[in-house]
């Protein structure tokens, strides 16, 4: 049930923020008919990003010995990997760099919103390191 709450909170916030980013981009740039900045295109992907992030977070939380440490490395790596389709789109579509940067900002927005929500609702803690006592030379 916790994961449903986390997804719901993060999804609503990410949708609102990405709608704002998309609206602002359409007002101040000439992205007009650039399909990926149409809400019908980016809203389902925003939701997919939140759901995939929550699923990944939950899997790491459940299975990793040191989930906090793993997530500190995994989250930035996944966000960077999410830029790959945007970069590819830059070379395929002749729209310039601004719309591509807007898409990347949307990816960052989903992460910046989701990670604190997941941290609060689905907290992760690394297991305490177990240290075996070491006998000092000359001691019994």
mmCIF file of C-alpha atoms in Angstrom:
data_model
loop_
_atom_site.group_PDB
_atom_site.id
_atom_site.type_symbol
_atom_site.label_atom_id
_atom_site.label_comp_id
_atom_site.label_asym_id
_atom_site.label_seq_id
_atom_site.Cartn_x
_atom_site.Cartn_y
_atom_site.Cartn_z
ATOM 1 C CA UNK A 1 0.000 0.000 0.000
ATOM 2 C CA UNK A 2 2.919 2.358 0.687
ATOM 3 C CA UNK A 3 4.091 2.098 -2.900
ATOM 4 C CA UNK A 4 0.649 3.093 -4.207
ATOM 5 C CA UNK A 5 0.751 6.216 -2.035
ATOM 6 C CA UNK A 6 4.279 7.045 -3.199
ATOM 7 C CA UNK A 7 3.361 6.600 -6.860
ATOM 8 C CA UNK A 8 0.197 8.662 -6.458
ATOM 9 C CA UNK A 9 1.915 11.578 -4.742
ATOM 10 C CA UNK A 10 4.899 11.616 -7.095
ATOM 11 C CA UNK A 11 2.743 11.141 -10.204
ATOM 12 C CA UNK A 12 0.420 14.047 -9.427
ATOM 13 C CA UNK A 13 3.325 16.363 -8.634
ATOM 14 C CA UNK A 14 5.364 15.288 -11.684
ATOM 15 C CA UNK A 15 2.381 15.686 -14.029
ATOM 16 C CA UNK A 16 1.673 19.197 -12.726
ATOM 17 C CA UNK A 17 5.319 20.253 -12.984
ATOM 18 C CA UNK A 18 5.810 18.749 -16.448
ATOM 19 C CA UNK A 19 2.604 20.400 -17.676
ATOM 20 C CA UNK A 20 4.053 23.692 -16.463
ATOM 21 C CA UNK A 21 7.419 23.052 -18.102
ATOM 22 C CA UNK A 22 5.755 22.065 -21.385
ATOM 23 C CA UNK A 23 3.426 25.052 -21.335
ATOM 24 C CA UNK A 24 6.257 27.458 -20.597
ATOM 25 C CA UNK A 25 8.396 25.926 -23.341
ATOM 26 C CA UNK A 26 5.612 26.278 -25.900
ATOM 27 C CA UNK A 27 5.114 29.929 -24.907
ATOM 28 C CA UNK A 28 8.728 31.079 -24.971
ATOM 29 C CA UNK A 29 10.166 28.973 -27.790
ATOM 30 C CA UNK A 30 9.157 27.936 -31.250
ATOM 31 C CA UNK A 31 8.550 24.270 -30.460
ATOM 32 C CA UNK A 32 4.954 24.514 -31.693
ATOM 33 C CA UNK A 33 4.320 21.190 -33.364
ATOM 34 C CA UNK A 34 7.213 19.247 -31.805
ATOM 35 C CA UNK A 35 5.321 16.082 -30.877
ATOM 36 C CA UNK A 36 7.269 15.061 -27.761
ATOM 37 C CA UNK A 37 6.350 18.374 -26.084
ATOM 38 C CA UNK A 38 2.654 17.732 -26.623
ATOM 39 C CA UNK A 39 0.980 16.723 -23.325
ATOM 40 C CA UNK A 40 -0.537 13.681 -25.025
ATOM 41 C CA UNK A 41 3.019 12.481 -25.637
ATOM 42 C CA UNK A 42 4.823 13.429 -22.432
ATOM 43 C CA UNK A 43 2.143 12.813 -19.783
ATOM 44 C CA UNK A 44 2.001 9.024 -20.272
ATOM 45 C CA UNK A 45 5.811 8.972 -20.256
ATOM 46 C CA UNK A 46 5.862 11.062 -17.076
ATOM 47 C CA UNK A 47 3.596 8.495 -15.420
ATOM 48 C CA UNK A 48 5.701 5.652 -16.795
ATOM 49 C CA UNK A 49 8.824 7.274 -15.347
ATOM 50 C CA UNK A 50 7.254 7.570 -11.898
ATOM 51 C CA UNK A 51 5.930 3.991 -11.944
ATOM 52 C CA UNK A 52 9.231 2.570 -13.231
ATOM 53 C CA UNK A 53 11.132 4.578 -10.636
ATOM 54 C CA UNK A 54 8.888 3.320 -7.841
ATOM 55 C CA UNK A 55 9.213 -0.269 -9.031
ATOM 56 C CA UNK A 56 12.988 0.036 -9.180
ATOM 57 C CA UNK A 57 13.112 1.742 -5.784
ATOM 58 C CA UNK A 58 10.961 -0.989 -4.233
ATOM 59 C CA UNK A 59 13.061 -3.752 -5.808
ATOM 60 C CA UNK A 60 16.302 -2.229 -4.539
ATOM 61 C CA UNK A 61 14.741 -1.612 -1.116
ATOM 62 C CA UNK A 62 13.631 -5.242 -0.884
ATOM 63 C CA UNK A 63 16.678 -6.997 -2.350
ATOM 64 C CA UNK A 64 19.841 -4.957 -1.830
ATOM 65 C CA UNK A 65 21.992 -5.328 1.261
ATOM 66 C CA UNK A 66 22.879 -1.645 1.077
ATOM 67 C CA UNK A 67 19.910 -0.057 -0.724
ATOM 68 C CA UNK A 68 20.725 3.550 0.183
ATOM 69 C CA UNK A 69 24.245 3.233 -1.195
ATOM 70 C CA UNK A 70 23.009 1.514 -4.327
ATOM 71 C CA UNK A 71 20.290 4.108 -4.950
ATOM 72 C CA UNK A 72 22.822 6.945 -4.574
ATOM 73 C CA UNK A 73 24.605 5.498 -7.606
ATOM 74 C CA UNK A 74 21.647 4.046 -9.474
ATOM 75 C CA UNK A 75 19.323 7.076 -9.572
ATOM 76 C CA UNK A 76 21.784 9.446 -11.307
ATOM 77 C CA UNK A 77 22.794 6.668 -13.700
ATOM 78 C CA UNK A 78 19.181 5.986 -14.678
ATOM 79 C CA UNK A 79 18.474 9.702 -15.147
ATOM 80 C CA UNK A 80 21.532 10.025 -17.394
ATOM 81 C CA UNK A 81 20.439 6.945 -19.347
ATOM 82 C CA UNK A 82 17.000 8.526 -19.794
ATOM 83 C CA UNK A 83 18.678 11.331 -21.753
ATOM 84 C CA UNK A 84 19.841 8.919 -24.480
ATOM 85 C CA UNK A 85 16.534 8.925 -26.429
ATOM 86 C CA UNK A 86 16.424 12.723 -26.186
ATOM 87 C CA UNK A 87 19.945 13.022 -27.548
ATOM 88 C CA UNK A 88 19.066 10.586 -30.343
ATOM 89 C CA UNK A 89 15.981 12.675 -31.107
ATOM 90 C CA UNK A 90 18.208 15.727 -31.524
ATOM 91 C CA UNK A 91 19.948 14.011 -34.432
ATOM 92 C CA UNK A 92 16.725 12.697 -35.984
ATOM 93 C CA UNK A 93 14.394 15.676 -35.622
ATOM 94 C CA UNK A 94 15.442 19.064 -36.909
ATOM 95 C CA UNK A 95 14.188 21.077 -33.954
ATOM 96 C CA UNK A 96 17.326 22.515 -32.430
ATOM 97 C CA UNK A 97 18.694 22.055 -28.976
ATOM 98 C CA UNK A 98 16.048 23.920 -26.935
ATOM 99 C CA UNK A 99 13.196 21.389 -27.222
ATOM 100 C CA UNK A 100 15.632 18.586 -26.434
ATOM 101 C CA UNK A 101 16.832 20.411 -23.328
ATOM 102 C CA UNK A 102 13.200 20.918 -22.292
ATOM 103 C CA UNK A 103 12.639 17.159 -22.499
ATOM 104 C CA UNK A 104 15.744 16.582 -20.388
ATOM 105 C CA UNK A 105 14.479 19.062 -17.796
ATOM 106 C CA UNK A 106 11.241 17.059 -17.675
ATOM 107 C CA UNK A 107 13.253 13.900 -16.940
ATOM 108 C CA UNK A 108 15.076 15.733 -14.156
ATOM 109 C CA UNK A 109 11.770 17.025 -12.778
ATOM 110 C CA UNK A 110 10.396 13.492 -12.486
ATOM 111 C CA UNK A 111 13.514 12.386 -10.601
ATOM 112 C CA UNK A 112 13.708 15.486 -8.391
ATOM 113 C CA UNK A 113 10.070 15.005 -7.399
ATOM 114 C CA UNK A 114 10.025 11.212 -7.118
ATOM 115 C CA UNK A 115 13.198 10.592 -5.124
ATOM 116 C CA UNK A 116 12.199 12.674 -2.069
ATOM 117 C CA UNK A 117 8.686 11.188 -2.128
ATOM 118 C CA UNK A 118 10.060 7.657 -2.339
ATOM 119 C CA UNK A 119 12.609 8.459 0.393
ATOM 120 C CA UNK A 120 9.841 9.624 2.691
ATOM 121 C CA UNK A 121 7.204 6.980 1.929
ATOM 122 C CA UNK A 122 9.551 4.062 1.135
ATOM 123 C CA UNK A 123 12.628 4.786 3.272
ATOM 124 C CA UNK A 124 15.846 2.872 2.704
ATOM 125 C CA UNK A 125 18.558 2.203 5.238
ATOM 126 C CA UNK A 126 21.797 0.373 4.705
ATOM 127 C CA UNK A 127 22.330 -2.590 6.992
ATOM 128 C CA UNK A 128 24.851 -1.837 9.691
ATOM 129 C CA UNK A 129 28.219 -3.224 8.810
ATOM 130 C CA UNK A 130 29.085 -6.140 10.999
ATOM 131 C CA UNK A 131 32.634 -5.988 12.253
ATOM 132 C CA UNK A 132 34.309 -9.006 13.739
ATOM 133 C CA UNK A 133 36.479 -8.184 16.729
ATOM 134 C CA UNK A 134 40.127 -8.475 15.878
ATOM 135 C CA UNK A 135 42.567 -9.806 18.439
ATOM 136 C CA UNK A 136 45.516 -7.499 18.936
ATOM 137 C CA UNK A 137 48.997 -8.955 18.868
ATOM 138 C CA UNK A 138 49.954 -10.171 22.330
ATOM 139 C CA UNK A 139 46.386 -10.088 23.694
ATOM 140 C CA UNK A 140 44.355 -13.099 24.657
#
